[in-house]
XYZ file of C-alpha atoms in Angstrom:
133
model
C 136.213 222.605 160.075
C 134.144 221.167 162.938
C 135.305 223.912 165.285
C 134.241 226.625 162.802
C 130.859 224.958 162.398
C 130.408 224.840 166.179
C 131.342 228.527 166.550
C 128.956 229.489 163.739
C 126.161 227.414 165.312
C 126.673 229.114 168.691
C 126.621 232.606 167.138
C 123.516 231.750 165.119
C 121.725 230.485 168.235
C 122.710 233.589 170.203
C 121.535 235.872 167.395
C 118.190 234.060 167.335
C 117.801 234.454 171.096
C 118.657 238.153 170.873
C 116.078 238.718 168.122
C 113.420 236.861 170.119
C 114.291 238.839 173.250
C 114.109 242.127 171.306
C 110.664 241.211 169.941
C 109.440 240.348 173.444
C 110.938 243.574 174.828
C 109.163 245.635 172.141
C 105.801 244.000 172.853
C 106.146 244.368 176.620
C 107.214 248.014 176.349
C 104.262 248.695 174.060
C 101.981 247.084 176.656
C 103.553 249.058 179.537
C 103.300 252.396 177.720
C 99.672 251.867 176.628
C 98.347 250.073 179.751
C 97.762 246.839 177.843
C 97.402 243.258 178.926
C 99.478 240.435 177.478
C 98.934 236.724 177.222
C 102.248 235.239 178.285
C 103.589 231.698 178.261
C 106.231 231.440 180.964
C 108.907 228.855 181.627
C 107.308 225.430 182.065
C 103.640 226.499 182.067
C 102.700 224.430 179.002
C 104.294 221.253 180.370
C 102.309 221.747 183.596
C 99.051 222.018 181.643
C 98.578 225.669 182.650
C 96.679 228.224 180.606
C 98.770 231.164 179.361
C 99.121 233.870 181.990
C 97.258 237.164 181.636
C 99.480 240.026 182.788
C 98.891 243.779 183.014
C 102.371 245.074 182.165
C 103.567 247.850 184.469
C 107.323 248.178 183.862
C 110.203 246.676 181.930
C 113.632 247.091 183.504
C 117.298 246.128 183.363
C 118.667 244.394 186.443
C 122.033 245.062 188.042
C 123.090 241.752 186.465
C 122.251 243.018 182.947
C 119.174 240.781 182.632
C 115.759 242.106 181.643
C 112.728 241.909 183.934
C 109.048 242.737 183.665
C 106.896 243.898 186.583
C 103.154 243.528 186.315
C 99.871 242.260 187.687
C 99.049 238.632 186.964
C 95.315 237.984 186.892
C 95.374 234.467 185.426
C 97.980 231.755 185.400
C 99.717 229.069 187.379
C 101.992 230.146 190.150
C 103.222 227.448 192.513
C 100.457 225.144 191.334
C 97.525 227.493 191.748
C 95.824 230.349 189.955
C 95.784 233.649 191.853
C 96.048 237.401 191.315
C 99.195 239.186 192.447
C 101.909 241.613 191.428
C 104.812 239.655 189.995
C 108.266 240.010 188.489
C 109.129 237.967 185.414
C 112.589 237.132 184.056
C 112.830 237.601 180.295
C 114.825 234.416 179.769
C 111.855 232.404 181.081
C 109.280 234.079 178.812
C 108.436 231.722 175.950
C 105.880 233.876 174.089
C 103.924 237.128 174.390
C 100.738 238.266 172.666
C 99.157 241.696 173.169
C 95.445 241.326 173.896
C 92.520 243.585 174.716
C 91.897 243.977 178.400
C 91.529 246.628 181.053
C 93.607 246.946 184.176
C 91.597 246.041 187.267
C 91.440 248.319 190.288
C 94.244 246.527 192.185
C 96.458 246.483 189.105
C 95.929 250.205 188.473
C 96.739 251.014 192.096
C 99.893 248.884 191.961
C 101.085 250.557 188.753
C 100.327 254.032 190.156
C 102.495 253.427 193.241
C 105.380 252.315 190.994
C 108.090 249.811 191.727
C 111.526 250.740 193.049
C 113.180 247.534 191.825
C 113.364 245.959 195.254
C 111.874 242.918 196.896
C 112.249 243.641 200.570
C 115.876 244.651 201.087
C 117.027 243.028 197.838
C 117.226 245.825 195.262
C 118.238 244.394 191.913
C 116.905 246.748 189.235
C 119.373 249.176 187.692
C 116.936 251.177 185.557
C 113.462 251.122 184.040
C 113.398 250.901 180.246
C 109.713 251.688 179.899
C 106.600 252.001 182.012
């Protein structure tokens, strides 16, 4: 009986994670397709006392490892203990929440989105395919 309960608990937890991931994927794809900004809580931001990040979403993609990634322009949020603007890649499993907000892409963000992203960081190419952009 205990083993069945444990198996059921694991499947329930996995189903909940999948539903949450699907909701995040839908919101991020909506943002990428409509040039929207999101307010995103990432990994341990809240425990560090950081404000939610503001991200212009450029692309959502599947990695060679099967994981989902988002590419975008961060214009507010903690990164390595400081707040700065930069293009960034975010792992879905570290995204805690996403909220679509009103906002316009800045000049640097628009230029970055226009040039596209090939899924590589230097010589490390890890993106299999873009889902939406």
